[in-house]
PDB file of C-alpha atoms in Angstrom:
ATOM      1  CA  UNK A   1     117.579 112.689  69.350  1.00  0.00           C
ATOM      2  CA  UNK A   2     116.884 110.215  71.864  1.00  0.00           C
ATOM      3  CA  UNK A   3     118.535 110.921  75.417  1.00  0.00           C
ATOM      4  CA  UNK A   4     118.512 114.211  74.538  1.00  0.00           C
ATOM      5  CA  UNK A   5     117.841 116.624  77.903  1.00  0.00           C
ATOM      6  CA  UNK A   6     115.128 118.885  76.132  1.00  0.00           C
ATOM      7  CA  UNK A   7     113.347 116.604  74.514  1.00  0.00           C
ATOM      8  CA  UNK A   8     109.402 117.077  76.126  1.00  0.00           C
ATOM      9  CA  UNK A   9     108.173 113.417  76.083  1.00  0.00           C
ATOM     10  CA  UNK A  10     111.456 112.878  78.545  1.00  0.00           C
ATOM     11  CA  UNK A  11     110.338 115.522  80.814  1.00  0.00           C
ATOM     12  CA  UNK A  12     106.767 113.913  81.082  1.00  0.00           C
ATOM     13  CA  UNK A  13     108.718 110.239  81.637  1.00  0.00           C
ATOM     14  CA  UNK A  14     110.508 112.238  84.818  1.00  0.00           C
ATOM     15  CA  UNK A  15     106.833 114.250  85.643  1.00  0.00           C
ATOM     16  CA  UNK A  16     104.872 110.256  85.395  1.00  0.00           C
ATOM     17  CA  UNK A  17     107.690 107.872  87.711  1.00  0.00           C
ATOM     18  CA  UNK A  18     107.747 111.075  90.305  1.00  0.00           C
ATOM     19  CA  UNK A  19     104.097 110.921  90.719  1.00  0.00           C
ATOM     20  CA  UNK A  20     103.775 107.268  90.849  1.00  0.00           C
ATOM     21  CA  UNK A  21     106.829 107.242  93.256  1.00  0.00           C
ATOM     22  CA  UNK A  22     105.344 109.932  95.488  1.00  0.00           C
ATOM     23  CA  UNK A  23     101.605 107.798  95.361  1.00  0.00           C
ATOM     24  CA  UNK A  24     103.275 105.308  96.256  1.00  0.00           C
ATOM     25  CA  UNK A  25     105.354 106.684  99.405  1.00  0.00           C
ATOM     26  CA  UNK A  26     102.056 108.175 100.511  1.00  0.00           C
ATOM     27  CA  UNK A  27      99.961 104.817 100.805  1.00  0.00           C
ATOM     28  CA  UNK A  28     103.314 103.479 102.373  1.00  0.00           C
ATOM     29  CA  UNK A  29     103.284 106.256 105.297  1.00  0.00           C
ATOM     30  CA  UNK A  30      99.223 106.334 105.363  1.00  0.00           C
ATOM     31  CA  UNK A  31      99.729 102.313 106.039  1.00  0.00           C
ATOM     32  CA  UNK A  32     102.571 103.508 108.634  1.00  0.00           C
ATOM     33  CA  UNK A  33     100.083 106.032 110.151  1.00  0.00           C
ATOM     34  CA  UNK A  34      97.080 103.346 110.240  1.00  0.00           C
ATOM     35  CA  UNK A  35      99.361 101.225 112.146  1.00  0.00           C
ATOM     36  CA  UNK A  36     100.183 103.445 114.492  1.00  0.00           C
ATOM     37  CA  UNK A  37      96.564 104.016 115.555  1.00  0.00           C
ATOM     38  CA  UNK A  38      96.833 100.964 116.388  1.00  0.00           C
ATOM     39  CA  UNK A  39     100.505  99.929 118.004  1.00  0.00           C
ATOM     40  CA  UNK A  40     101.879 102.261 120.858  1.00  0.00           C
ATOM     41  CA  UNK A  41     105.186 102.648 119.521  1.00  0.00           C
ATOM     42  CA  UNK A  42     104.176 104.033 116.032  1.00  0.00           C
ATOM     43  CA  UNK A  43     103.272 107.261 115.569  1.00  0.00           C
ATOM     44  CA  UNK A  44      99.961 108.295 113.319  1.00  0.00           C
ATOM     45  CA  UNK A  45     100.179 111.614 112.455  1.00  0.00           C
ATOM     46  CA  UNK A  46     103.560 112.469 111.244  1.00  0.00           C
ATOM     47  CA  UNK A  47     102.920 109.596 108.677  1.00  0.00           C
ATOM     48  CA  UNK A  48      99.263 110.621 107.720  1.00  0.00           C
ATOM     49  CA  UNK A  49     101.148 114.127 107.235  1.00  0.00           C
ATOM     50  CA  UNK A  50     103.493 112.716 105.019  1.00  0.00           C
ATOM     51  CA  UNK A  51     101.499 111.020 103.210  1.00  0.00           C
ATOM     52  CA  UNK A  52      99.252 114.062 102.665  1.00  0.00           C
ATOM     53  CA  UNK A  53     102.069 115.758 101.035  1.00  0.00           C
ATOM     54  CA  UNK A  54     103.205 112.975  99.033  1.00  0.00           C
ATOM     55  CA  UNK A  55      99.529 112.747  97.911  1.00  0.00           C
ATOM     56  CA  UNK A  56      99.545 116.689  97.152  1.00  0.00           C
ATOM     57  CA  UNK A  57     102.300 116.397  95.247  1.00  0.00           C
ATOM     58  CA  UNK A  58     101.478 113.486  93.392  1.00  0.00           C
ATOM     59  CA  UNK A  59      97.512 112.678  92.681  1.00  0.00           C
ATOM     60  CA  UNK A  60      94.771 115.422  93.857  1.00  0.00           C
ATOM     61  CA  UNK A  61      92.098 112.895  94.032  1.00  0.00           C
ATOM     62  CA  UNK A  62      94.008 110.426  96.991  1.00  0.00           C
ATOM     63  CA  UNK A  63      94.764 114.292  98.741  1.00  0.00           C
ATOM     64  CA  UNK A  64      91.127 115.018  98.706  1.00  0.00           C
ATOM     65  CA  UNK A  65      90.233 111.953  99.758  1.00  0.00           C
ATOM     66  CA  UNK A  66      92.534 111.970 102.853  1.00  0.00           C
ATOM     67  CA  UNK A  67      91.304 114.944 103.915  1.00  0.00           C
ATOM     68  CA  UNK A  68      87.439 113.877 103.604  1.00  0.00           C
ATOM     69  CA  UNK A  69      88.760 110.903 105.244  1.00  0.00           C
ATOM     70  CA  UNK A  70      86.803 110.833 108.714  1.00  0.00           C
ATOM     71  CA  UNK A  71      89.431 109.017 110.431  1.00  0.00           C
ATOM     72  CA  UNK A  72      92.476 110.418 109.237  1.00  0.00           C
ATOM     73  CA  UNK A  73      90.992 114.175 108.055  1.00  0.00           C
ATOM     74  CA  UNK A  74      91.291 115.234 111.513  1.00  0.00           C
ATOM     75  CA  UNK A  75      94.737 114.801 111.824  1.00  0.00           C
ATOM     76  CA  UNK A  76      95.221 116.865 109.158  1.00  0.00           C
ATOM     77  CA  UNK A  77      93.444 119.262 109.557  1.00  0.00           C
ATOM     78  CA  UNK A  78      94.524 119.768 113.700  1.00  0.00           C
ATOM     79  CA  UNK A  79      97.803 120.447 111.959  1.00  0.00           C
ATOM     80  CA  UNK A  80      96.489 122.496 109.444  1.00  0.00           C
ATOM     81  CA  UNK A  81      94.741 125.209 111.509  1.00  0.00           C
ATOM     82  CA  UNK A  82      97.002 124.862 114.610  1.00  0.00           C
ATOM     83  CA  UNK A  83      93.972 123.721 116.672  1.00  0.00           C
ATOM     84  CA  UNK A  84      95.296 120.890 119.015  1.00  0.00           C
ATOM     85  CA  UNK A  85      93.631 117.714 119.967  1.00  0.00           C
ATOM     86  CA  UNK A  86      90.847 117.501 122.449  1.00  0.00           C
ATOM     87  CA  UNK A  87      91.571 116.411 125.912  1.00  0.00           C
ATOM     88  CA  UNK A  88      89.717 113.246 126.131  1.00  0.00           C
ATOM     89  CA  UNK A  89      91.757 111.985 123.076  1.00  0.00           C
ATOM     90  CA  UNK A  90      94.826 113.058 124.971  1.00  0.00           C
ATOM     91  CA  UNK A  91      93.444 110.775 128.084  1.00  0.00           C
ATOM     92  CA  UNK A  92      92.568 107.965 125.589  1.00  0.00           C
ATOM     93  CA  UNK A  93      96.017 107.649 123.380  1.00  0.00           C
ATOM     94  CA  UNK A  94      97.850 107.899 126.917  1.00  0.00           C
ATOM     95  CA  UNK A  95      96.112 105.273 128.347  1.00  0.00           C
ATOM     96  CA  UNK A  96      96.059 102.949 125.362  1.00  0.00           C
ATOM     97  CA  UNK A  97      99.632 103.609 124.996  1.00  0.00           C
ATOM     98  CA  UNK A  98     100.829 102.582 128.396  1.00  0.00           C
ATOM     99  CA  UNK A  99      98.074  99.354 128.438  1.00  0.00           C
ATOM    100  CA  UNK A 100     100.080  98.157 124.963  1.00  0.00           C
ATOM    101  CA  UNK A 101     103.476  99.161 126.156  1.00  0.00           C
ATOM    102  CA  UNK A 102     102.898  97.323 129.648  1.00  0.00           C
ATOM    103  CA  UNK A 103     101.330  94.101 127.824  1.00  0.00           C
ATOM    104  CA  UNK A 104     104.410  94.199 125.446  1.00  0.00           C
ATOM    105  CA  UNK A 105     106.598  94.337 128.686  1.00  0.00           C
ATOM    106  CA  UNK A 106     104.709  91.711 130.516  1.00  0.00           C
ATOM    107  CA  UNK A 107     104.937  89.441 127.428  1.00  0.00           C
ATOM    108  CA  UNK A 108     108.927  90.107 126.845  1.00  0.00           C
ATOM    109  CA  UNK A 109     110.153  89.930 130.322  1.00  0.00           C
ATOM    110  CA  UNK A 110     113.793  91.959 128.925  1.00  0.00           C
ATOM    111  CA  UNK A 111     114.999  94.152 130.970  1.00  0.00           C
ATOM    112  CA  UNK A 112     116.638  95.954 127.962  1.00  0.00           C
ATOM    113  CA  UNK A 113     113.401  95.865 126.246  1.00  0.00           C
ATOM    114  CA  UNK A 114     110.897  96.878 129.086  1.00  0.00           C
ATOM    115  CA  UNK A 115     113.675 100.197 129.436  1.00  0.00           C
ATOM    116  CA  UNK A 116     113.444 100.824 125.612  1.00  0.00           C
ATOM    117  CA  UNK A 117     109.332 100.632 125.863  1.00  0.00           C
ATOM    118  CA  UNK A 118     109.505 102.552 129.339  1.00  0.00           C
ATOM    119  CA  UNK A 119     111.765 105.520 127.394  1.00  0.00           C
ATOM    120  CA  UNK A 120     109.595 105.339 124.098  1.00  0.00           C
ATOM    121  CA  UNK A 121     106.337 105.497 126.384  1.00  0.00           C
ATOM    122  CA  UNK A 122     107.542 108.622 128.426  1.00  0.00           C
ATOM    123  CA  UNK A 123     108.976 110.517 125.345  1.00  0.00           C
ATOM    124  CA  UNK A 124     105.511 109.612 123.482  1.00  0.00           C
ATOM    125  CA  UNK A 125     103.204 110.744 126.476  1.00  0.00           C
ATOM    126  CA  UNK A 126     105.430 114.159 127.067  1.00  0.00           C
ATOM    127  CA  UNK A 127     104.755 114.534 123.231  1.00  0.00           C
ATOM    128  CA  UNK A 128     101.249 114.137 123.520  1.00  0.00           C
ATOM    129  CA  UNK A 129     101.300 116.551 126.774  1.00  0.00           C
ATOM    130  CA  UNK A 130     102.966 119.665 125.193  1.00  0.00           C
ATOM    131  CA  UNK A 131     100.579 118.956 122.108  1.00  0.00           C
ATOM    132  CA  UNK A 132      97.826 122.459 122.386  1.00  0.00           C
ATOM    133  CA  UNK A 133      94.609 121.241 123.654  1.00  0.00           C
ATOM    134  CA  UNK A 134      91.880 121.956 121.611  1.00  0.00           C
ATOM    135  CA  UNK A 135      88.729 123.855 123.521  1.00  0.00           C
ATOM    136  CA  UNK A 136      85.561 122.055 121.978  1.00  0.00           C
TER     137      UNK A 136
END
């Protein structure tokens, strides 16, 4: 009967749209995390994380990859094991942050906005801070 709730082919309809849903999500927040290697105000990791478990969830091969991945692999696997980030990446995303939040300022000229970058810096640098440094 077609419609019917225990019919297997429908099951394996449900199964195929939830892993190409869940594919899909995960190149969205790996594009989201690539970005935000590169913008101040975007985070990386919590979208390369995402996307990790989208990917596990959804196609093995794009989860492998991402982990092999040698510039997003690390992220995942600092989480993984608990290990922290270096210091000298601490140093570097602090200083790259403040350099694109002060250009954005400079550029703007809004008060409004220059407080919402000043407030989004801090919170991301006091983020970064309490993050467990990793002894090489």
């Amino acid at each position: 009967m077609e419609g019917d709730p225990e019919d297997p082919s429908r099951h394996g309809n449900k199964m195929a749209i939830k892993k190409l849903v869940l594919t899909g999500l995960g190149f969205l927040f790996l594009g989201l995390g690539a970005a935000g290697a590169f913008l101040p105000v975007m985070p990386t990791t919590p979208f390369v994380l995402l996307a990790a478990m989208c990917f596990s969830a959804s196609n093995k091969k794009f989860y492998d990859w991402l982990q092999r991945n040698s510039f997003f692999g690390p992220y995942i696997e600092n989480y993984r094991t608990k290990q922290g980030i270096k210091k000298s990446l601490k140093i570097k995303s602090i200083v790259f942050l403040w350099t694109g939040l002060i250009i954005s300022m400079a550029l703007r000229r809004t008060l409004l906005i220059c407080i919402i970058l000043g407030i989004v810096g801090a919170g991301v640098t006091i983020h970064l801070l309490l993050i467990k440094t990793r002894k090489v």
